[in-house]
Coordinates of C-alpha atoms in Angstrom, one line a residue:
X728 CA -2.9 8.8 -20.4
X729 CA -0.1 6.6 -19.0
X730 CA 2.9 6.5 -20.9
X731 CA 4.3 3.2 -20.7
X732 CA 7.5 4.1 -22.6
X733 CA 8.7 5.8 -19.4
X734 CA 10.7 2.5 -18.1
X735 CA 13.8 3.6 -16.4
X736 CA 15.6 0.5 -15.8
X737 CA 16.7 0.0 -12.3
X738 CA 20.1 -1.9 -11.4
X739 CA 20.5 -3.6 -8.4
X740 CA 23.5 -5.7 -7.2
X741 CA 22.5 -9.3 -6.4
X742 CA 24.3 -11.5 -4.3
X743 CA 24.0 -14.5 -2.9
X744 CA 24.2 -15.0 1.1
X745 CA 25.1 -18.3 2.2
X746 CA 22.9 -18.5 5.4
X747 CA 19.9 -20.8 5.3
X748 CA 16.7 -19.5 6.6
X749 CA 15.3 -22.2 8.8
X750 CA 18.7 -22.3 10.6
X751 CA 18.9 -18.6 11.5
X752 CA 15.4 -18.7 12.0
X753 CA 15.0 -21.6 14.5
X754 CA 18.3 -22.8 15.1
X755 CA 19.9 -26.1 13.2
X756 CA 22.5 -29.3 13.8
X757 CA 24.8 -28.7 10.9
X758 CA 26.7 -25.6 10.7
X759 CA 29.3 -24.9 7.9
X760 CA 32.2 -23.8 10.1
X761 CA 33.0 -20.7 8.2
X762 CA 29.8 -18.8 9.8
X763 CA 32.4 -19.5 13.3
X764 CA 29.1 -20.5 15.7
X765 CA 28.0 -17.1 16.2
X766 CA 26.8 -13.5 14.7
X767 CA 30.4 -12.6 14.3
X768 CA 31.2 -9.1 12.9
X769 CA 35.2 -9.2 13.2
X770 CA 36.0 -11.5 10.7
X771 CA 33.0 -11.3 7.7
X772 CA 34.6 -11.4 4.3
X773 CA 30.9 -9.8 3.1
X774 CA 31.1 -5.9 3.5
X775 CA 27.9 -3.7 4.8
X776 CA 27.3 -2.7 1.6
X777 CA 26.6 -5.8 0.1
X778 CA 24.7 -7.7 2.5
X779 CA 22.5 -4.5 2.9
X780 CA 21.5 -4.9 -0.7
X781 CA 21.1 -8.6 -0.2
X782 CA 18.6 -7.6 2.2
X783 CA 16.5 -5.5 0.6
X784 CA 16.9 -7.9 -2.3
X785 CA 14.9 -10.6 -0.1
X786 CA 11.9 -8.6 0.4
X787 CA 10.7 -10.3 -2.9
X788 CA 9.8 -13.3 -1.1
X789 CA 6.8 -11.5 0.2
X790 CA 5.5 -11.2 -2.9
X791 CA 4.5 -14.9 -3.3
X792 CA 1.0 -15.7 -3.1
X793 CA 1.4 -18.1 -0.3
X794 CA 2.8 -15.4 2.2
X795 CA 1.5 -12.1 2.9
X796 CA -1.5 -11.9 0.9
X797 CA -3.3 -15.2 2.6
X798 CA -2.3 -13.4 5.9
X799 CA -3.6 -10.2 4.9
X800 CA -6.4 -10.7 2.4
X801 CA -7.5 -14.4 2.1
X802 CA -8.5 -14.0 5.7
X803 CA -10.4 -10.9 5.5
X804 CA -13.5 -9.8 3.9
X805 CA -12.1 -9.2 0.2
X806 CA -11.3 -12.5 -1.2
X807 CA -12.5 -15.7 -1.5
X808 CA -10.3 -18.6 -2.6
X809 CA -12.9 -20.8 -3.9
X810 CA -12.1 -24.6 -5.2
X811 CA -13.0 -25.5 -8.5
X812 CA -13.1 -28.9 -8.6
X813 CA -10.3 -30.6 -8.3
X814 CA -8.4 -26.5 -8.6
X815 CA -7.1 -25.1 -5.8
X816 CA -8.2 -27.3 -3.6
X817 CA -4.8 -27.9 -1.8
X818 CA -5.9 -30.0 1.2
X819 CA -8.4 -26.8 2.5
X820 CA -5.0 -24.5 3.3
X821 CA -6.7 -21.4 0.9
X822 CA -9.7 -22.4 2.7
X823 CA -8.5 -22.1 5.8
X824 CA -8.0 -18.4 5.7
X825 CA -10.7 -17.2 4.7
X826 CA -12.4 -19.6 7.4
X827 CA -9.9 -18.7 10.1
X828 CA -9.4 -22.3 10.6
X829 CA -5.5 -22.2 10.6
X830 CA -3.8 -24.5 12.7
X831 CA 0.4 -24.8 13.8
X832 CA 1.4 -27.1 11.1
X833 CA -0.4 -24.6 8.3
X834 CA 2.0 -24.5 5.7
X835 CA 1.5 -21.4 4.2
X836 CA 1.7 -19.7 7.7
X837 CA 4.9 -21.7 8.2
X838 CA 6.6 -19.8 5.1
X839 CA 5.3 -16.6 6.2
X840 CA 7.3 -16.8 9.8
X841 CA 10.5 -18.6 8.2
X842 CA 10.3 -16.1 5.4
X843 CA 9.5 -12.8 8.0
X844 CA 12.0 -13.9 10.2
X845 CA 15.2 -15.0 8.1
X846 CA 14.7 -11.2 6.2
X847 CA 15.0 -10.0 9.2
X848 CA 18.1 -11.6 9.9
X849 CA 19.2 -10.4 6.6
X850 CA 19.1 -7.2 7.3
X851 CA 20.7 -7.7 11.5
X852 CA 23.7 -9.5 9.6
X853 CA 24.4 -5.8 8.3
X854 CA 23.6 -4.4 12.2
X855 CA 26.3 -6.9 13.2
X856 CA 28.7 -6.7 10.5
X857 CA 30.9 -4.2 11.6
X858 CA 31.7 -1.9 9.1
X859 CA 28.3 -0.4 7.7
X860 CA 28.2 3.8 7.6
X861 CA 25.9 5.2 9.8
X862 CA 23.1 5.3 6.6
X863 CA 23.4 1.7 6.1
X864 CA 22.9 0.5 9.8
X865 CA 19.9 3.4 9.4
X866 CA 18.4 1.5 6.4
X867 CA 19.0 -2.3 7.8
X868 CA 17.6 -0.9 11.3
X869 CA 14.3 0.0 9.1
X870 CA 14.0 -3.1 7.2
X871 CA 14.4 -5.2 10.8
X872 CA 12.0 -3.3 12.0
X873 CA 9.7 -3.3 9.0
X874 CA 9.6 -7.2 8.6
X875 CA 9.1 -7.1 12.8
X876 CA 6.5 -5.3 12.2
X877 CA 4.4 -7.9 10.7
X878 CA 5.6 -10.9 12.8
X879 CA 4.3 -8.9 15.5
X880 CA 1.3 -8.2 14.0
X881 CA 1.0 -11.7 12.6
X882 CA 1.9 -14.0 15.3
X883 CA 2.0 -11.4 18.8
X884 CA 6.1 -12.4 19.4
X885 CA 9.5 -11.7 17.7
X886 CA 12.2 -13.6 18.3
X887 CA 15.6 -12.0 18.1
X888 CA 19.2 -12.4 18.3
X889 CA 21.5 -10.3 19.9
X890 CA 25.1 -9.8 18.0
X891 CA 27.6 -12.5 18.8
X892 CA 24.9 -14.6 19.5
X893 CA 25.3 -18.7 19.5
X894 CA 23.5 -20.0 16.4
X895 CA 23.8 -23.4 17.2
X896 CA 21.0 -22.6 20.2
X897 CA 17.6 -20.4 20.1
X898 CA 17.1 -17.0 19.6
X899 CA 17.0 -15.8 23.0
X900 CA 14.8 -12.4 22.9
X901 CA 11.0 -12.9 22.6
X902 CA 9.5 -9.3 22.0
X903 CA 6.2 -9.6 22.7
X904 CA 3.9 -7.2 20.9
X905 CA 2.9 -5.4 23.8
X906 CA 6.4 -4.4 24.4
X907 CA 7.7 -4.4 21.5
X908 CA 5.5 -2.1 19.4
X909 CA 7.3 0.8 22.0
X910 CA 10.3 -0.6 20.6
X911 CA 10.3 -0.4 17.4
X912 CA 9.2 2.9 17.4
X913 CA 12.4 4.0 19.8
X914 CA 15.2 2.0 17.1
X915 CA 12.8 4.0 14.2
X916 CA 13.0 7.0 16.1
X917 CA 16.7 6.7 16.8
X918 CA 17.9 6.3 13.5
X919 CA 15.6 8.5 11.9
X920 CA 17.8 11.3 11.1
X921 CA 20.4 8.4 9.5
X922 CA 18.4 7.6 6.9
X923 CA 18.1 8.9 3.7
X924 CA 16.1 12.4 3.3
X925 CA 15.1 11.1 0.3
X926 CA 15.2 8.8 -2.7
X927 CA 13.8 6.2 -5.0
X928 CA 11.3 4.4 -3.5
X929 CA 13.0 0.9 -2.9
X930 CA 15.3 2.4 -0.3
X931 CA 14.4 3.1 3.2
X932 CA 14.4 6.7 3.2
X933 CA 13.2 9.1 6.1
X934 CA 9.4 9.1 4.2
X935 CA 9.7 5.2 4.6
X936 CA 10.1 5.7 8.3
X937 CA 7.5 8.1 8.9
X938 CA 4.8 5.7 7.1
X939 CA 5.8 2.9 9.5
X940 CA 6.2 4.7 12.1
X941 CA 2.5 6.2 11.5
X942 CA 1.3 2.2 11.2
X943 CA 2.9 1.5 14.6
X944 CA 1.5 4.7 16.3
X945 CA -2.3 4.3 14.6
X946 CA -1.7 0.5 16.2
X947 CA -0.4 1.4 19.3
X948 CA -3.3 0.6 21.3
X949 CA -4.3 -2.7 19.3
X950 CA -1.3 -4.1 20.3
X951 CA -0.9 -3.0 24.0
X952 CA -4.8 -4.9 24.5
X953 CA -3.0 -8.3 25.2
X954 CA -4.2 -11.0 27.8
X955 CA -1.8 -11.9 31.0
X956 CA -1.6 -15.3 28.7
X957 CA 0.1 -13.3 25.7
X958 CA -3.2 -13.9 23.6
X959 CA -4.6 -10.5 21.7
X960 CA -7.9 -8.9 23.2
X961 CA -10.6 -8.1 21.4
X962 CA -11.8 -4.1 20.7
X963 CA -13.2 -1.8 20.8
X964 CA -9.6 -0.4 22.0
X965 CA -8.5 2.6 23.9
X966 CA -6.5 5.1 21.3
X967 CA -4.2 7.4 23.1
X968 CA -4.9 11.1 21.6
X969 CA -1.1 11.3 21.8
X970 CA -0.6 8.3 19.4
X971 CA -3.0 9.6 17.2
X972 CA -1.6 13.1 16.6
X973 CA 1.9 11.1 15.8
X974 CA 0.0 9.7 13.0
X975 CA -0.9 13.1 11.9
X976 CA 2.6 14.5 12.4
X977 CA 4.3 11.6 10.9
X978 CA 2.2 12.4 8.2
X979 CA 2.0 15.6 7.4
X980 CA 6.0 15.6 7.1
X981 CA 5.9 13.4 4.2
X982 CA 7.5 15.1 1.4
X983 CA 6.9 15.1 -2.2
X984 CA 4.3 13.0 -2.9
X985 CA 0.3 14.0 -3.9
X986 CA -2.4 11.6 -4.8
X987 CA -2.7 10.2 -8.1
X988 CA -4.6 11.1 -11.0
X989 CA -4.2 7.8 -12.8
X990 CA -4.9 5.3 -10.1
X991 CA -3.8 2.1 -11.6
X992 CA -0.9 4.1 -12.5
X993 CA 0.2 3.0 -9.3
X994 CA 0.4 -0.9 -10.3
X995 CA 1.7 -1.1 -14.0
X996 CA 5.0 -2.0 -15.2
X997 CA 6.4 1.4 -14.5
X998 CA 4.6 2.5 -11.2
X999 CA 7.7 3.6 -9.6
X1000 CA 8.5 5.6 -12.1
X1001 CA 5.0 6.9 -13.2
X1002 CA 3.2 6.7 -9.8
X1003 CA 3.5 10.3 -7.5
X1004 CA 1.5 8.4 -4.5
X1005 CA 4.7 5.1 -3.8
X1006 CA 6.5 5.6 -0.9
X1007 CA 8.6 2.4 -0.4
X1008 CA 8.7 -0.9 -2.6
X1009 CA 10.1 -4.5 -3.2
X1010 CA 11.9 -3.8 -6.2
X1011 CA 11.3 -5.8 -9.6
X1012 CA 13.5 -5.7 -12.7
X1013 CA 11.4 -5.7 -15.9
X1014 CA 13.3 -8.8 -17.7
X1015 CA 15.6 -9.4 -14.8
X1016 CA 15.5 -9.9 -10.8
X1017 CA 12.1 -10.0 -10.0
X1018 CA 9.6 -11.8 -7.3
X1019 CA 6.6 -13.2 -7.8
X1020 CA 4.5 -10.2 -9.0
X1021 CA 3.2 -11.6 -11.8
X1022 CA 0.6 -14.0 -9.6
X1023 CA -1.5 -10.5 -8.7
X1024 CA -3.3 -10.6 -12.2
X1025 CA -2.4 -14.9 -13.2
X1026 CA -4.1 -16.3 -9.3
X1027 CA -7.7 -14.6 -10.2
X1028 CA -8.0 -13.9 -14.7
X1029 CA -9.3 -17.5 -16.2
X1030 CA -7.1 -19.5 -18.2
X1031 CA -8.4 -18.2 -21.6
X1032 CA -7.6 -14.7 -20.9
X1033 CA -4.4 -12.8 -21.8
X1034 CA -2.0 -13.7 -20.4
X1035 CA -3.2 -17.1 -19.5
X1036 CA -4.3 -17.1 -15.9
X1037 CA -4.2 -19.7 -13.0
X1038 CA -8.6 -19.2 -12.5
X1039 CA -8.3 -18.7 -8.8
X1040 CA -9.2 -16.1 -6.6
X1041 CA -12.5 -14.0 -6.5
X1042 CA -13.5 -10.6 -4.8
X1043 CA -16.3 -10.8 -1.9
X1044 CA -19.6 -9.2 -3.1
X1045 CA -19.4 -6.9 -0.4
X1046 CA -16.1 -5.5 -1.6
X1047 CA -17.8 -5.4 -5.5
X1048 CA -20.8 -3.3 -3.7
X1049 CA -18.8 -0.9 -1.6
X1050 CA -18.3 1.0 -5.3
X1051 CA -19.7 3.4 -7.4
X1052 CA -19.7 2.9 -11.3
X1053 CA -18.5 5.9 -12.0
X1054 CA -15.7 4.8 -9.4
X1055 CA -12.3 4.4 -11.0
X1056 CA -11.4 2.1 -9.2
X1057 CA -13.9 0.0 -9.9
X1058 CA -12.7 0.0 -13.5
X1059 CA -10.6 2.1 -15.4
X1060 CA -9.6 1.4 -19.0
X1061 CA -5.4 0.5 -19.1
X1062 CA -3.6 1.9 -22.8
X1063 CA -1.9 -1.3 -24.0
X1064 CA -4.6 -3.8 -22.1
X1065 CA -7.6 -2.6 -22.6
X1066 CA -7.6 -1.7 -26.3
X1067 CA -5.3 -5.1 -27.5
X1068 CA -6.5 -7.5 -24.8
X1069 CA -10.1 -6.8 -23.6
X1070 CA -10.3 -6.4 -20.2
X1071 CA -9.7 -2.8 -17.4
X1072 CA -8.1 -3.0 -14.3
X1073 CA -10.5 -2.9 -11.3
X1074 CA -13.0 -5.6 -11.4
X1075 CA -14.3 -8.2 -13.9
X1076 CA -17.5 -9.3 -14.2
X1077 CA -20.1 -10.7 -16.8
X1078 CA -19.4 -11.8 -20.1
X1079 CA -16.0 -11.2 -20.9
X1080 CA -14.2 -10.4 -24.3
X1081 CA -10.9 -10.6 -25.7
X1082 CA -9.0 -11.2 -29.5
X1083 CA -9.2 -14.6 -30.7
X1084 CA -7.0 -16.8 -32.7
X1085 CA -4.0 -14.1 -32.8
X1086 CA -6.7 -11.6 -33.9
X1087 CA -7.4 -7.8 -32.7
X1088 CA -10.7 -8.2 -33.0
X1089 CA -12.9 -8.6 -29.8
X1090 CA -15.2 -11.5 -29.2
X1091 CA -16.8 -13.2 -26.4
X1092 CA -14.7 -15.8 -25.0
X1093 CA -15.3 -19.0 -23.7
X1094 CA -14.6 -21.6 -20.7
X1095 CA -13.0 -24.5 -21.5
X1096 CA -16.3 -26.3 -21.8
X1097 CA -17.1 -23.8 -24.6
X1098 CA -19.7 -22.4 -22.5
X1099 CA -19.9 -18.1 -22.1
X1100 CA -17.1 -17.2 -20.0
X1101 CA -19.4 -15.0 -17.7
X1102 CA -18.2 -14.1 -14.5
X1103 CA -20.6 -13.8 -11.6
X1104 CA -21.2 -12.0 -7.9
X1105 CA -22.3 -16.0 -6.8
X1106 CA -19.4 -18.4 -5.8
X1107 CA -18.8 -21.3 -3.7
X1108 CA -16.4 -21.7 -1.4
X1109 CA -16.2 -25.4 -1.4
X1110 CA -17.6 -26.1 -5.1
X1111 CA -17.5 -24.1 -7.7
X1112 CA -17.0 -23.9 -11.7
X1113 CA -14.7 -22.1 -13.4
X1114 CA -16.8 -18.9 -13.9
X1115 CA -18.1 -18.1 -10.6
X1116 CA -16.7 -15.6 -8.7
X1117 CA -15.9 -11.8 -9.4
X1118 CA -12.4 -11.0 -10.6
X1119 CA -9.5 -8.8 -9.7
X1120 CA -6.9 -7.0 -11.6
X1121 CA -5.3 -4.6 -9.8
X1122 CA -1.6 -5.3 -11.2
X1123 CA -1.6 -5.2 -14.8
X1124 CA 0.7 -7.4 -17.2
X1125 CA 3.6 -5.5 -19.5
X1126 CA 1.6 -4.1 -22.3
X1127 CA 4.5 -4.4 -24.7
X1128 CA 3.7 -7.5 -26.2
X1129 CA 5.2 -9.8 -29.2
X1130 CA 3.7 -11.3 -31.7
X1131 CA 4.4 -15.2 -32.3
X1132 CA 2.9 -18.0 -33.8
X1133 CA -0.1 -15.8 -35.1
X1134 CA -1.1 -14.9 -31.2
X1135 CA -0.2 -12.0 -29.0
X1136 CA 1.9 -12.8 -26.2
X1137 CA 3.2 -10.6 -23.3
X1138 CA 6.8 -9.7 -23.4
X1139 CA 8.2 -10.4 -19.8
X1140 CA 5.2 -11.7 -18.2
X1141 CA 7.5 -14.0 -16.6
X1142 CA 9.6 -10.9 -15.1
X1143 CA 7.5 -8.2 -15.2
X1144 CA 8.8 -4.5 -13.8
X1145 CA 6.0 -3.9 -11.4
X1146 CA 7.5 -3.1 -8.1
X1147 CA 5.8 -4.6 -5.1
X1148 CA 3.9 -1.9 -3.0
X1149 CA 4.3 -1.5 0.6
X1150 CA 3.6 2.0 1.3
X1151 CA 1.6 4.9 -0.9
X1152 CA 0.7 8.6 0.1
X1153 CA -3.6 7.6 -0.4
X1154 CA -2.8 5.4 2.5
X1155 CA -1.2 7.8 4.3
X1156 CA -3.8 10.4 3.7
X1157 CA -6.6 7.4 5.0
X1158 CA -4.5 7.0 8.5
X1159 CA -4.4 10.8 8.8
X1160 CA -8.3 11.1 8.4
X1161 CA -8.2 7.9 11.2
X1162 CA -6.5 9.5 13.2
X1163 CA -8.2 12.6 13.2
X1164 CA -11.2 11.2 13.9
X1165 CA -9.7 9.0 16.5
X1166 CA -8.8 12.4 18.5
X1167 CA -5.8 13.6 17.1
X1168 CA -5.4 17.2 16.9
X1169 CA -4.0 18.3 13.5
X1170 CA -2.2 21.5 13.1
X1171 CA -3.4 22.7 9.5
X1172 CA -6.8 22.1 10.4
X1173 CA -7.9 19.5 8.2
X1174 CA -10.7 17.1 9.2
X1175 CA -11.4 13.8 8.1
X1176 CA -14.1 14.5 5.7
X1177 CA -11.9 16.7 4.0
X1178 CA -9.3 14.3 3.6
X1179 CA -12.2 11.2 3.0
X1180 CA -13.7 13.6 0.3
X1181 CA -10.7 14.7 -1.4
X1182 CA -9.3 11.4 -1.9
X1183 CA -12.8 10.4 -3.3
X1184 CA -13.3 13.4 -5.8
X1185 CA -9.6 12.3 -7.0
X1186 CA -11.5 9.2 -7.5
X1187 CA -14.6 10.4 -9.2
X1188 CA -16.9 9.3 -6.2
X1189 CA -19.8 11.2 -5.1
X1190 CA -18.5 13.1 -1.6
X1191 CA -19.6 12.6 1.6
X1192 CA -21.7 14.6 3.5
X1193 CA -20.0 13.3 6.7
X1194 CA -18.0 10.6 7.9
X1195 CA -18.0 8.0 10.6
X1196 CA -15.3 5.2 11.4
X1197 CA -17.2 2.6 9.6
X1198 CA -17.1 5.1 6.0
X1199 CA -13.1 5.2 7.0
X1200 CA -13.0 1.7 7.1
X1201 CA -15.0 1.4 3.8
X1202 CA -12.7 4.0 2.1
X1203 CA -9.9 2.0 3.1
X1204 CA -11.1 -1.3 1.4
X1205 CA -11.9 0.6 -2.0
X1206 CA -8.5 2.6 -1.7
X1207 CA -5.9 -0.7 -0.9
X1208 CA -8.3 -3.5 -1.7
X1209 CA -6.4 -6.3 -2.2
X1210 CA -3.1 -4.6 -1.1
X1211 CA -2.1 -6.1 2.0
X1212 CA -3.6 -4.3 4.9
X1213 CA -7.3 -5.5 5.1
X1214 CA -6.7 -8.2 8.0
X1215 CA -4.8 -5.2 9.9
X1216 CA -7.6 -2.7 9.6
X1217 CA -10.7 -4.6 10.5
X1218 CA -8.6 -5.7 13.8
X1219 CA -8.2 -2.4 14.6
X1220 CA -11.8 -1.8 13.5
X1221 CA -13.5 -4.3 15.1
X1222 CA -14.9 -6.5 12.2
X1223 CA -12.2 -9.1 11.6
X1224 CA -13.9 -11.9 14.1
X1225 CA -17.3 -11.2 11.5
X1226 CA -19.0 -13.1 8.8
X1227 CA -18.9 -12.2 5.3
X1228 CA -19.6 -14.0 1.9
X1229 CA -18.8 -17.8 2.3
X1230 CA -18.2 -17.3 6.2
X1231 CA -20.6 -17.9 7.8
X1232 CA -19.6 -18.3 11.2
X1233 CA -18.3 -15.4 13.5
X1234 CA -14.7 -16.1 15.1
X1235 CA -13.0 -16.4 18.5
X1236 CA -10.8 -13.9 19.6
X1237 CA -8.1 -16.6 19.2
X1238 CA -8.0 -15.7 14.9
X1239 CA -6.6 -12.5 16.2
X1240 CA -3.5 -13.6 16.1
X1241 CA -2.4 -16.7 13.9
X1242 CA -0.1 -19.9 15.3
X1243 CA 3.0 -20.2 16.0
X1244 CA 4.3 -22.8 13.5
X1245 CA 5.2 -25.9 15.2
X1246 CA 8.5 -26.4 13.6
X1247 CA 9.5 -23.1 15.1
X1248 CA 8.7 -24.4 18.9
X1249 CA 10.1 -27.3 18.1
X1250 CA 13.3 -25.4 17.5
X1251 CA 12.9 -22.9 20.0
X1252 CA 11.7 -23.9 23.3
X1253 CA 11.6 -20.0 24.6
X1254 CA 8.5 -19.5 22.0
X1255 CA 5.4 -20.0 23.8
X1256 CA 1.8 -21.1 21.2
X1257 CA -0.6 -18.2 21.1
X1258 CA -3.8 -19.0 23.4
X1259 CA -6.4 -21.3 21.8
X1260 CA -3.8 -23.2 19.2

């Protein structure tokens, strides 16, 4: 049983940077003359320590529904983003993900380069600063890195500034991802021992490092297949048995973590308090500092749910099928959710119930047409009503919950405590198994069925009886659906350019990597568009 009275509250120092992100992104006309025309470290009146926590303090952009997760999951073969009338239409941009039909003046892709790229900055301003201890530069030189990281797996280029650098002109580095994936590993590597050895899981600690360091080595080979032209080439890809047993070793030095029995446990209000599988996290502030967290249960429960949702996204049917019943994480009853609002965490479909008119007793609810509120495996992309499509709750709302003006309403649903999760030990496990199977020798002897099948008996799934890349891949989905990493492992598995529920249409090999925004070559001439765009 979860015990959702074990909420530590976490204090964090805010502060507010005065650097504005499309100018340190791309370059800008107007400069206020304090930041002196340049990265300039002799002279900042902000100290290390501060500006690091501003940092990590603006990874809760990436939370937002119009960043990551489009990039990650509307374009892969877990989510639709179907329009509902005159809902979510938005001029086609949600449907332009899942289509791969993206273009350089997308603006959701837009925010996801300003918003990768000015973090990134962030955390260089403490690189250039001056005055950080040898931890702090550790830590920024992670979080660079980390944000890097999905630029370059985003868009194929980084753009960089060197210390001392001109602001008034370009960024003058381009890393392309065929170079630069060796470098990221070497600035991990060389600070490794720098970082913390441990800690809570919102700081970069050593553990955080080996996890990204295990993404960049399991990716290696992805992202040295690129063109003479800069565009990404298409697998199946050559995986160096050297890279792969770097996986393994980065790995199996993770310390202090084991897979969880409660697997939502991971996403409530408490997870990183509760959860023994998080490794690193956007920190939220349960009535305080928080992102956007809250739109990972309000973008896909209807509006006559609790709390109230925004009727938006759907699962694909081929994500609903890859499970099990007796699957937990298809659906698992959540204390404080299930019993007072109607509804488990996992997937929703059917008739669904929930209390009425302030009550705590159950009945079946309605659309707003007063028709059954019955959620079905058929949806369409371009038209559909408000009760088509298979539903996702995979964060869950605050339990604690308020009673006022005879209904039930969610205490802090508007800054909820759920911290934002980048990295957990199941995925870990998953790459190890990978890896193994990719020809990585492991030490201890483990194969990847072993692994595959103890994560799924954790899981109450029938084991295996052996285990190809495609089950991998298929683990993967029903371990971190809707988590951020889909678009990244079919890529590497070969199924991203494929069709799926509402896509009909296989891709080019151009949708392997997304546009540069126009505004940024506009502002920086040294940026060249990715083939095809």
């Amino acid at each position: 049983m979860l015990d959702f009275k074990k909420i530590k509250m976490k204090k964090m120092k805010n502060i507010i940077i005065g650097l504005i992100a499309a100018f340190l992104v791309f370059g800008c006309t107007d400069l206020d003359e304090e930041l002196n025309d340049s990265i300039n470290s002799s002279d900042s009146s902000v100290s290390a320590s501060d500006l690091l926590i501003g940092a990590y303090s603006s990874l809760r952009e990436l939370q937002h529904e119009q960043d990551l997760l489009p990039a990650y999951v509307h374009s892969s073969d877990e989510l639709i983003p179907p329009t509902r009338g005159g809902d979510w239409d938005d001029a086609g941009l949600w449907r332009d993900h899942h289509l791969h039909g993206w273009t350089n003046t997308h603006a959701h892709i837009d925010k996801t380069w300003r918003d990768l790229n000015s973090r990134a900055f962030n955390a260089q301003q403490v690189l250039c600063n001056g005055d950080g201890s040898a931890s702090e530069i550790a830590q920024a030189t992670f979080l660079r890195t980390f944000l890097d990281f999905f630029t370059m797996d985003l868009f194929g280029v980084v753009p960089r500034r060197a210390c001392g650098e001109d602001l008034l002109l370009p960024p003058t580095e381009q890393l392309q991802r065929i170079e630069a994936v060796d470098v990221f590993i070497s600035e991990l590597e060389a600070v490794f021992n720098d970082l913390p050895s441990s800690g809570t899981p919102d700081v970069a600690t050593q553990n955080a490092a080996r996890m990204l360091l295990a993404k960049l080595y399991l990716n290696r080979a992805v992202y040295k297949a690129t063109g003479a032209d800069g565009g990404a080439l298409e697998g199946p890809y050559s995986f160096e048995a050297a890279d792969m047993t770097a996986v393994i070793n980065n790995v199996n030095d993770l310390a202090g973590y084991t897979l969880e029995d409660e697997y939502f446990s991971s996403f409530i209000s408490a997870n990183s308090e509760t959860s023994s599988e998080i490794i690193f996290v956007s920190q939220n502030e349960l009535g305080g500092a928080t992102g956007r967290i809250n739109n990972r249960w309000h973008m896909s429960m209807h509006y006559n749910q609790q709390p109230s949702g925004w009727n938006g996204f759907v699962a694909t049917v081929e994500l609903y099928n890859l499970f099990e019943d007796s699957d937990v994480r298809k659906s698992s009853a959540v204390p404080g959710i299930s019993d007072q609002f109607g509804y488990n965490a996992g997937f929703l479909i059917g008739q669904q119930s929930g209390p009425v008119d302030g009550g705590l007793v159950f009945e079946d609810l309605k659309d707003r047409q007063q028709g059954p509120l019955v959620f079905t495996e058929d949806v369409n992309l371009f038209n559909s009503n408000e009760t088509r499509g298979i539903r996702v709750v995979k964060y869950t709302p605050n339990p604690t919950f308020t009673v006022e003006n005879n209904s039930l309403q969610f205490a802090n649903d508007n800054a909820p405590g759920n911290d934002y999760v980048f990295f957990r030990y199941a995925d870990a496990r998953l790459m190890k198994a990978e890896a193994i199977l990719r020809g990585g020798t492991d030490t201890g002897g483990e194969t990847a069925l072993d692994i595959v099948n103890e994560l799924r008996m954790m899981r109450n799934a029938t084991a295996l009886p052996a285990v190809t890349e495609s089950d991998i891949l298929d683990e993967r989905s029903r371990e971190l659906y809707w988590e951020g990493w889909r678009r990244n492992d079919q890529i590497r598995f070969g199924t991203f350019l494929g069709t799926w529920q509402e896509k009909g249409s296989a891709s080019t090999a151009k949708s392997l990597l997304m546009p540069i925004p126009a505004e940024a070559i506009s502002t920086n001439p040294n940026l060249i568009q990715n083939p095809g765009y």
